[in-house]
Short mmCIF file of C-alpha atoms in Angstrom, two decimals:
data_model
loop_
_atom_site.label_atom_id
_atom_site.label_comp_id
_atom_site.label_asym_id
_atom_site.label_seq_id
_atom_site.Cartn_x
_atom_site.Cartn_y
_atom_site.Cartn_z
CA MET A 1 0.00 0.00 0.00
CA GLY A 2 1.00 3.58 -0.56
CA ALA A 3 0.34 6.82 1.28
CA PRO A 4 -2.56 8.05 -0.92
CA LEU A 5 -4.56 4.84 -0.42
CA VAL A 6 -3.88 4.69 3.32
CA GLN A 7 -4.79 8.36 3.83
CA CYS A 8 -7.97 7.92 1.78
CA PHE A 9 -8.99 4.84 3.78
CA PHE A 10 -8.33 6.50 7.12
CA SER A 11 -10.32 9.58 6.11
CA ALA A 12 -13.24 7.27 5.29
CA LEU A 13 -12.95 5.62 8.71
CA ALA A 14 -12.89 8.99 10.46
CA ALA A 15 -16.04 10.07 8.61
CA LEU A 16 -17.75 6.77 9.42
CA ARG A 17 -16.89 7.12 13.10
CA ALA A 18 -18.18 10.70 13.18
CA GLY A 19 -21.47 9.57 11.65
CA LEU A 20 -21.86 6.73 14.12
CA ARG A 21 -21.11 9.00 17.06
CA GLU A 22 -23.86 11.36 15.91
CA CYS A 23 -26.17 8.36 16.38
CA GLY A 24 -24.82 7.68 19.87
CA SER A 25 -22.72 4.77 18.68
CA ASP A 26 -19.09 4.32 17.70
CA LEU A 27 -16.72 2.52 15.38
CA ALA A 28 -14.85 -0.42 16.87
CA VAL A 29 -11.28 0.11 15.70
CA LEU A 30 -9.34 -3.06 16.47
CA GLU A 31 -5.61 -3.64 16.37
CA ASN A 32 -4.40 -7.22 16.15
CA GLU A 33 -2.11 -9.08 13.75
CA ASN A 34 -4.79 -11.78 13.54
CA PRO A 35 -8.08 -10.31 12.26
CA GLY A 36 -10.00 -13.43 13.31
CA GLU A 37 -8.86 -13.09 16.90
CA ALA A 38 -9.73 -9.40 16.98
CA ILE A 39 -13.23 -10.02 15.60
CA ALA A 40 -13.81 -13.01 17.90
CA SER A 41 -12.88 -10.87 20.88
CA LEU A 42 -15.34 -8.18 19.80
CA VAL A 43 -18.08 -10.77 19.24
CA LYS A 44 -17.55 -12.10 22.74
CA ARG A 45 -17.64 -8.59 24.21
CA LEU A 46 -20.91 -7.79 22.42
CA ASP A 47 -22.42 -11.24 23.00
CA ALA A 48 -23.20 -11.33 19.27
CA GLY A 49 -24.44 -14.45 17.54
CA ALA A 50 -23.24 -13.92 13.99
CA VAL A 51 -20.72 -12.10 11.84
CA PHE A 52 -21.50 -10.75 8.37
CA TYR A 53 -18.83 -9.72 5.91
CA ASN A 54 -18.37 -8.95 2.22
CA VAL A 55 -16.29 -11.18 -0.04
CA ASP A 56 -12.89 -9.90 -1.20
CA TYR A 57 -11.21 -11.59 -4.19
CA GLU A 58 -7.62 -10.55 -3.56
CA PRO A 59 -5.52 -13.69 -2.90
CA HIS A 60 -4.22 -12.57 0.50
CA ALA A 61 -7.73 -11.44 1.50
CA ILE A 62 -9.19 -14.85 0.64
CA ILE A 63 -6.68 -16.47 2.99
CA ARG A 64 -7.29 -13.85 5.69
CA ASP A 65 -11.06 -14.23 5.53
CA ALA A 66 -10.92 -18.03 5.45
CA ASN A 67 -8.74 -18.08 8.57
CA ALA A 68 -11.03 -15.64 10.37
CA GLU A 69 -14.14 -17.58 9.37
CA ARG A 70 -12.60 -20.86 10.54
CA LEU A 71 -11.71 -19.39 13.93
CA LEU A 72 -15.16 -17.86 14.39
CA ARG A 73 -17.01 -21.03 13.44
CA HIS A 74 -14.80 -23.03 15.79
CA ALA A 75 -15.95 -20.64 18.54
CA GLY A 76 -19.57 -21.40 17.67
CA ILE A 77 -20.27 -18.16 15.84
CA ASP A 78 -22.32 -18.12 12.63
CA VAL A 79 -20.56 -16.45 9.71
CA HIS A 80 -22.28 -15.15 6.58
CA ALA A 81 -20.49 -13.91 3.45
CA SER A 82 -22.13 -11.54 0.95
CA ILE A 83 -21.35 -10.18 -2.51
CA ASP A 84 -21.19 -6.40 -2.32
CA HIS A 85 -17.85 -5.13 -3.63
CA VAL A 86 -19.00 -6.07 -7.14
CA TYR A 87 -22.43 -6.04 -8.77
CA PHE A 88 -22.33 -9.68 -9.81
CA GLY A 89 -20.04 -12.13 -8.10
CA ALA A 90 -17.20 -13.89 -9.88
CA ASP A 91 -19.20 -17.11 -10.05
CA GLU A 92 -22.43 -15.50 -11.23
CA ILE A 93 -21.40 -14.50 -14.75
CA LEU A 94 -19.91 -17.61 -16.35
CA GLN A 95 -20.00 -19.30 -19.73
CA HIS A 96 -22.56 -22.01 -20.44
CA ASP A 97 -20.04 -24.74 -19.55
CA GLY A 98 -19.33 -23.08 -16.20
CA SER A 99 -15.91 -21.75 -17.17
CA PRO A 100 -14.97 -18.08 -16.67
CA TYR A 101 -15.01 -15.62 -19.52
CA ARG A 102 -11.75 -14.40 -21.04
CA ILE A 103 -13.19 -11.85 -23.47
CA PHE A 104 -14.85 -8.73 -22.13
CA THR A 105 -17.40 -8.28 -24.92
CA ALA A 106 -18.95 -11.69 -24.30
CA TYR A 107 -18.82 -11.16 -20.54
CA ARG A 108 -20.49 -7.78 -20.85
CA ARG A 109 -23.25 -9.24 -23.02
CA GLN A 110 -24.21 -11.79 -20.38
CA TRP A 111 -23.73 -9.24 -17.60
CA MET A 112 -26.26 -6.95 -19.28
CA GLU A 113 -28.69 -9.80 -19.89
CA ARG A 114 -28.59 -10.79 -16.24
CA TYR A 115 -28.85 -7.17 -15.18
CA GLY A 116 -31.99 -6.77 -17.27
CA ALA A 117 -33.55 -9.84 -15.68
CA GLU A 118 -32.16 -9.40 -12.16
CA PRO A 119 -31.42 -5.77 -11.27
CA ARG A 120 -29.97 -5.23 -7.81
CA PRO A 121 -31.01 -1.78 -6.59
CA PRO A 122 -29.10 -0.14 -3.75
CA LEU A 123 -30.47 -1.01 -0.33
CA ARG A 124 -30.99 1.28 2.61
CA SER A 125 -30.81 0.10 6.19
CA SER A 126 -34.25 -0.36 7.67
CA ASN A 127 -32.92 -0.77 11.21
CA LYS A 128 -32.09 2.54 12.87
CA LYS A 129 -31.09 0.96 16.16
CA PHE A 130 -27.39 1.33 16.90
CA LEU A 131 -25.21 -0.20 19.56
CA SER A 132 -24.34 2.35 22.21
CA ARG A 133 -20.79 3.57 22.66
CA ARG A 134 -20.79 1.95 26.08
CA ALA A 135 -21.71 -1.43 24.61
CA ILE A 136 -18.90 -1.21 22.08
CA GLY A 137 -16.47 -0.33 24.83
CA THR A 138 -12.79 0.40 24.35
CA THR A 139 -11.64 1.06 20.80
CA GLU A 140 -8.49 2.43 19.28
CA SER A 141 -8.35 6.09 18.26
CA ASN A 142 -8.74 7.12 14.63
CA PRO A 143 -5.72 5.75 12.76
CA GLU A 144 -3.41 8.33 11.21
CA ALA A 145 -1.31 7.61 8.14
CA SER A 146 1.72 9.31 9.67
CA ALA A 147 1.66 6.87 12.61
CA PHE A 148 2.34 4.07 10.13
CA GLY A 149 5.20 5.86 8.43
CA PHE A 150 3.25 7.35 5.50
CA GLU A 151 3.63 10.93 4.35
CA THR A 152 0.35 12.81 4.11
CA SER A 153 -0.74 15.42 1.59
CA ALA A 154 -3.67 17.77 1.28
CA ASN A 155 -3.63 16.91 -2.44
CA PHE A 156 -4.59 13.26 -1.92
CA PRO A 157 -8.26 12.32 -2.29
CA GLU A 158 -10.43 12.15 0.80
CA ALA A 159 -13.33 9.71 1.15
CA SER A 160 -16.69 9.76 2.93
CA GLU A 161 -20.23 8.68 2.18
CA VAL A 162 -21.40 12.29 1.96
CA LEU A 163 -18.63 13.26 -0.46
CA ALA A 164 -19.15 10.14 -2.56
CA HIS A 165 -22.87 10.63 -3.01
CA GLU A 166 -22.47 14.34 -3.72
CA ARG A 167 -19.91 13.49 -6.39
CA LEU A 168 -22.16 10.85 -7.93
CA GLN A 169 -25.14 13.19 -8.01
CA THR A 170 -23.10 15.98 -9.61
CA PHE A 171 -21.69 13.65 -12.23
CA ALA A 172 -25.06 12.07 -13.04
CA ARG A 173 -26.75 15.46 -13.24
CA SER A 174 -24.23 17.45 -15.25
CA ARG A 175 -21.62 15.28 -17.04
CA ILE A 176 -22.65 11.67 -17.51
CA GLY A 177 -24.52 12.45 -20.74
CA GLU A 178 -21.26 13.66 -22.29
CA TYR A 179 -19.11 10.93 -20.80
CA ASP A 180 -18.63 9.06 -24.08
CA ARG A 181 -17.38 12.26 -25.75
CA ILE A 182 -15.19 13.85 -23.08
CA ARG A 183 -13.91 11.00 -20.92
CA ASP A 184 -10.60 10.81 -22.82
CA VAL A 185 -9.76 14.52 -22.48
CA PRO A 186 -7.57 14.91 -19.37
CA ALA A 187 -7.88 18.70 -19.25
CA THR A 188 -11.66 18.36 -18.88
CA ASN A 189 -13.45 17.21 -15.75
CA GLY A 190 -15.22 14.54 -17.77
CA THR A 191 -14.99 11.49 -15.52
CA SER A 192 -16.80 10.69 -12.28
CA GLN A 193 -13.58 10.51 -10.19
CA LEU A 194 -15.43 8.03 -7.99
CA SER A 195 -12.74 5.35 -8.09
CA PRO A 196 -11.22 6.35 -4.70
CA GLN A 197 -14.71 6.28 -3.17
CA LEU A 198 -15.50 2.86 -4.63
CA ARG A 199 -12.13 1.59 -3.43
CA ALA A 200 -12.74 2.91 0.10
CA GLY A 201 -16.29 1.56 0.16
CA THR A 202 -17.90 4.94 0.78
CA ILE A 203 -20.24 4.28 -2.12
CA GLY A 204 -21.53 1.01 -3.52
CA ILE A 205 -21.44 -0.32 -7.05
CA ARG A 206 -25.24 -0.68 -6.94
CA ALA A 207 -25.69 3.05 -6.40
CA CYS A 208 -23.43 3.77 -9.38
CA VAL A 209 -25.23 1.32 -11.68
CA ALA A 210 -28.60 2.73 -10.64
CA ALA A 211 -27.40 6.27 -11.38
CA ALA A 212 -26.19 5.22 -14.83
CA GLU A 213 -29.51 3.53 -15.58
CA ASN A 214 -31.53 6.53 -14.44
CA ALA A 215 -29.36 8.93 -16.42
CA SER A 216 -29.69 6.86 -19.59
CA LYS A 217 -33.43 7.66 -19.64
CA ALA A 218 -32.80 11.38 -20.11
CA ALA A 219 -32.90 12.82 -23.61
CA GLY A 220 -29.49 12.73 -25.25
CA ALA A 221 -27.78 11.12 -22.25
CA ARG A 222 -28.10 7.43 -23.08
CA ALA A 223 -24.80 7.02 -24.97
CA GLY A 224 -22.78 8.66 -22.20
CA ALA A 225 -24.56 6.81 -19.41
CA GLN A 226 -24.15 3.45 -21.15
CA ALA A 227 -20.45 4.15 -21.76
CA TRP A 228 -19.97 4.78 -18.04
CA LEU A 229 -21.96 1.66 -17.18
CA SER A 230 -19.62 -0.31 -19.42
CA GLU A 231 -16.68 0.93 -17.34
CA LEU A 232 -18.40 -0.38 -14.22
CA VAL A 233 -18.79 -3.74 -15.95
CA TRP A 234 -15.06 -3.72 -16.71
CA ARG A 235 -14.56 -3.39 -12.96
CA ASP A 236 -16.61 -6.55 -12.35
CA PHE A 237 -14.78 -8.30 -15.20
CA TYR A 238 -11.32 -7.72 -13.73
CA GLN A 239 -12.50 -8.83 -10.29
CA MET A 240 -13.79 -12.03 -11.89
CA ILE A 241 -10.46 -12.57 -13.64
CA LEU A 242 -8.56 -12.14 -10.36
CA LYS A 243 -10.83 -14.64 -8.60
CA HIS A 244 -10.61 -17.36 -11.28
CA PHE A 245 -7.05 -16.71 -12.47
CA SER A 246 -5.22 -15.70 -9.30
CA LYS A 247 -1.91 -16.17 -11.11
CA VAL A 248 -2.34 -12.67 -12.56
CA ALA A 249 -1.48 -11.22 -9.16
CA ASP A 250 2.14 -12.24 -9.76
CA GLY A 251 2.48 -12.81 -13.49
CA PRO A 252 0.98 -12.54 -16.94
CA PHE A 253 -2.39 -13.98 -17.84
CA LEU A 254 -0.97 -15.16 -21.19
CA GLU A 255 1.79 -17.71 -20.76
CA ARG A 256 3.76 -16.31 -23.68
CA GLY A 257 4.04 -13.07 -21.74
CA GLU A 258 6.62 -14.82 -19.55
CA HIS A 259 8.99 -15.02 -22.52
CA VAL A 260 9.28 -11.32 -23.29
CA ARG A 261 12.84 -10.22 -22.52
CA TRP A 262 12.40 -7.07 -20.47
CA ARG A 263 15.12 -4.46 -20.00
CA ARG A 264 16.25 -3.55 -16.50
CA ALA A 265 17.09 0.07 -17.36
CA ASP A 266 16.80 1.47 -13.83
CA GLY A 267 17.70 4.98 -14.91
CA GLU A 268 14.92 5.01 -17.50
CA PHE A 269 12.45 3.62 -14.96
CA ASP A 270 13.37 6.43 -12.59
CA ALA A 271 12.91 8.99 -15.37
CA TRP A 272 9.48 7.51 -16.13
CA SER A 273 8.37 7.42 -12.49
CA GLU A 274 9.61 10.97 -11.82
CA GLY A 275 8.18 12.48 -15.01
CA ARG A 276 11.48 13.11 -16.79
CA THR A 277 11.01 11.18 -20.04
CA GLY A 278 11.05 14.23 -22.32
CA TYR A 279 7.57 13.39 -23.60
CA PRO A 280 5.31 16.05 -22.06
CA ILE A 281 2.08 14.05 -21.97
CA VAL A 282 3.84 11.18 -20.15
CA ASP A 283 5.61 13.51 -17.73
CA ALA A 284 2.46 15.51 -17.03
CA ALA A 285 0.54 12.31 -16.29
CA MET A 286 3.21 11.09 -13.88
CA HIS A 287 3.25 14.51 -12.19
CA GLN A 288 -0.51 14.23 -11.72
CA LEU A 289 -0.06 10.78 -10.18
CA ASN A 290 2.80 11.73 -7.88
CA THR A 291 1.17 14.94 -6.70
CA TYR A 292 -2.50 14.04 -6.43
CA GLY A 293 -2.61 10.27 -5.92
CA TRP A 294 -4.82 9.91 -8.97
CA MET A 295 -4.41 9.75 -12.75
CA HIS A 296 -6.84 10.15 -15.61
CA ASN A 297 -7.72 6.76 -17.11
CA ARG A 298 -6.65 7.56 -20.68
CA LEU A 299 -3.28 8.63 -19.30
CA ARG A 300 -2.96 5.42 -17.28
CA MET A 301 -3.09 3.46 -20.52
CA LEU A 302 -0.65 5.80 -22.22
CA VAL A 303 2.05 5.79 -19.53
CA ALA A 304 1.70 2.03 -19.08
CA SER A 305 2.21 1.46 -22.80
CA PHE A 306 5.19 3.81 -22.74
CA LEU A 307 6.88 1.89 -19.93
CA ALA A 308 6.15 -1.61 -21.20
CA LYS A 309 6.68 -1.00 -24.91
CA ASP A 310 8.65 2.18 -25.57
CA LEU A 311 11.05 1.44 -22.72
CA LEU A 312 10.49 -2.34 -22.73
CA ILE A 313 10.53 -2.42 -18.91
CA ASP A 314 8.58 -5.14 -17.11
CA TRP A 315 4.99 -3.99 -16.61
CA ARG A 316 5.03 -5.42 -13.09
CA ARG A 317 7.40 -2.65 -11.98
CA GLY A 318 4.92 -0.07 -13.21
CA GLU A 319 2.02 -1.92 -11.61
CA ARG A 320 3.78 -1.86 -8.24
CA TYR A 321 4.59 1.83 -8.64
CA PHE A 322 0.92 2.58 -9.28
CA GLU A 323 -0.04 0.53 -6.21
CA HIS A 324 2.06 2.85 -4.08
CA ARG A 325 0.90 6.06 -5.72
CA LEU A 326 -2.85 5.67 -6.33
CA ALA A 327 -5.56 6.45 -3.80
CA ASP A 328 -7.79 4.05 -5.74
CA ALA A 329 -5.16 1.29 -5.96
CA ASP A 330 -7.12 -1.90 -6.51
CA LEU A 331 -5.28 -5.12 -7.37
CA ALA A 332 -7.82 -6.38 -9.89
CA ALA A 333 -8.32 -3.12 -11.79
CA ASN A 334 -4.68 -2.00 -11.61
CA ASN A 335 -3.40 -5.39 -12.72
CA GLY A 336 -6.00 -5.64 -15.46
CA GLY A 337 -5.12 -2.22 -16.81
CA TRP A 338 -1.39 -2.85 -16.82
CA GLN A 339 -1.69 -6.26 -18.45
CA TRP A 340 -4.06 -4.81 -21.04
CA SER A 341 -1.50 -2.14 -21.96
CA ALA A 342 1.40 -4.60 -21.94
CA SER A 343 -0.58 -7.09 -24.09
CA THR A 344 -0.01 -9.86 -21.55
CA GLY A 345 -3.52 -9.94 -20.11
CA THR A 346 -6.94 -11.22 -21.02
CA ASP A 347 -8.62 -9.42 -23.91
CA ALA A 348 -5.61 -7.09 -24.07
CA VAL A 349 -4.55 -4.63 -26.74
CA PRO A 350 -2.74 -6.48 -29.58
CA TYR A 351 0.98 -6.85 -28.95
CA PHE A 352 1.84 -4.90 -32.11
CA ARG A 353 -0.09 -1.81 -31.00
CA LEU A 354 2.03 0.86 -29.34
CA PHE A 355 0.60 4.20 -28.30
CA ASN A 356 2.52 7.01 -29.95
CA PRO A 357 2.81 9.53 -27.09
CA VAL A 358 2.95 12.56 -29.38
CA LEU A 359 -0.04 11.54 -31.50
CA GLN A 360 -2.01 10.60 -28.39
CA ALA A 361 -1.22 13.97 -26.85
CA LYS A 362 -2.27 15.87 -29.96
CA LYS A 363 -5.51 13.92 -30.11
CA PHE A 364 -6.60 14.18 -26.49
CA ASP A 365 -4.84 17.38 -25.35
CA PRO A 366 -4.81 19.34 -28.62
CA ASP A 367 -4.06 22.75 -27.16
CA GLY A 368 -1.74 21.42 -24.45
CA ALA A 369 -3.99 22.60 -21.61
CA PHE A 370 -3.37 19.53 -19.48
CA VAL A 371 0.36 19.45 -20.14
CA ARG A 372 0.72 23.11 -19.19
CA SER A 373 -1.34 22.61 -16.02
CA MET A 374 1.16 20.01 -14.80
CA LEU A 375 4.39 21.26 -16.38
CA PRO A 376 4.60 25.02 -15.86
CA GLN A 377 8.04 25.16 -17.51
CA LEU A 378 6.24 24.55 -20.82
CA GLU A 379 3.59 27.21 -20.23
CA ARG A 380 4.89 29.57 -22.92
CA VAL A 381 5.64 26.92 -25.53
CA PRO A 382 3.39 27.39 -28.62
CA ASN A 383 0.70 24.77 -29.22
CA ARG A 384 2.55 23.54 -32.29
CA TYR A 385 5.50 22.41 -30.19
CA VAL A 386 4.06 21.78 -26.74
CA HIS A 387 3.86 18.00 -27.22
CA GLU A 388 7.29 17.69 -28.88
CA PRO A 389 9.28 20.64 -27.53
CA TRP A 390 12.58 19.20 -28.72
CA THR A 391 11.56 20.19 -32.27
CA MET A 392 11.35 23.92 -31.44
CA PRO A 393 13.68 26.17 -33.44
CA PRO A 394 16.18 27.92 -31.14
CA ILE A 395 14.54 31.32 -31.54
CA ILE A 396 11.13 29.98 -30.49
CA ALA A 397 12.64 28.03 -27.60
CA ALA A 398 14.37 31.18 -26.40
CA ASP A 399 11.14 33.14 -26.60
CA ALA A 400 9.37 30.40 -24.62
CA GLY A 401 12.14 30.47 -22.00
CA VAL A 402 12.90 26.77 -22.42
CA THR A 403 16.26 25.19 -23.05
CA ILE A 404 15.82 21.52 -23.93
CA GLY A 405 18.18 19.44 -21.84
CA LYS A 406 18.21 22.06 -19.09
CA ASP A 407 14.72 23.38 -18.35
CA TYR A 408 13.05 20.32 -19.81
CA PRO A 409 14.69 16.99 -20.68
CA GLU A 410 15.31 15.62 -24.13
CA PRO A 411 13.36 12.45 -24.98
CA ILE A 412 14.96 9.44 -23.33
CA VAL A 413 13.96 7.22 -26.26
CA ASP A 414 13.10 7.61 -29.91
CA HIS A 415 9.58 6.27 -30.42
CA ALA A 416 10.25 4.90 -33.91
CA MET A 417 13.29 2.96 -32.67
CA ALA A 418 11.39 1.83 -29.58
CA ARG A 419 8.56 0.49 -31.72
CA LYS A 420 10.93 -1.70 -33.73
CA ARG A 421 12.62 -2.92 -30.53
CA ALA A 422 9.29 -3.75 -28.90
CA LEU A 423 7.98 -5.64 -31.93
CA ASP A 424 11.15 -7.71 -31.94
CA ALA A 425 10.82 -8.46 -28.20
CA TYR A 426 7.15 -9.32 -28.62
CA SER A 427 7.89 -11.67 -31.52
CA VAL A 428 7.42 -14.49 -28.99
CA PHE A 429 3.69 -13.80 -29.33
CA LYS A 430 3.81 -15.10 -32.92
CA ARG A 431 5.00 -18.57 -31.93
#
């Protein structure tokens, strides 16, 4: 875990505790290396008869939950697991022979069919009775990221139920209808930015699906709402892949991905991670990640492709870097995105497709607004050169106050050369 995720989680816990205290209750914050023991102790203190929890598909979480459930059942406590982190569980959307899907389009088709026949609207609690603070007894204080050695930042996303629902309502009311047209433009606030809230659990997937469905009924909004719904289905898809193919947590989904000869190139990895590649759109994206604990989705694909294919550095290094830098770091989604970009995953981009960072920048940031917002040293560079500043004539560079190699780095790799090198390395995919 990284600081943005930890800070986001702890802010959600603080908000949850504040809400419970307004109701005369409290949050039981437990500290124990063995979650099962901590929960069993709480159950005994409360004289509770059952424990309810939501299923988590991450490999370590499956082991954790199984151990806790075994301990609780041994103590005579009923344990009930529910599907809530995803809309449909990993075993609910399967092929006719019972095997898991590997192609998103087919998965999405069945997902939509089941959704049409079996919608799962968000549920509200009908029981307003809360345990008193006295009944809960001693609990730990609100955890602070700094106490666990993490640096904090006011730039990192915060999470709470109130914030999450306000953000969903604003998105559904004002932007979801345009989502299909503006979601790829990083300088525009065209996405929901709900991923940290979904990751922290301050909003449920059912609420998001319901909002998309309601929005799709408005005139002119259906295409945008359905495009956003499709992204939510991708989220379920990657969770299903993680559950049925747990090997992806440590390696490629496609076996031939093991045979790509990656470059170590530590200096180039550092330049990528620190936003010093010389390609403005890549560097601006990494600056956004490092500063704000979040990155626009189109840019996630672009910088992942740049690392895995232009630099030919193992995608797993980039995946781990994202895990430590994203407030919405989620193993299934992060892994799925990286393997998609590196062409080693299920239903991934073809191995011979490499994103050209300059062409991508010109397409999705045509006037350089995003690049300039993250890289102030390029603020005065004309639009014509802002995405490839190394091509500026000396007189224009001087007027813009930029000396390439001093104020802004030269490209660390030539894209045309990198493309040929990547295609050669990925030739193992032809065998």
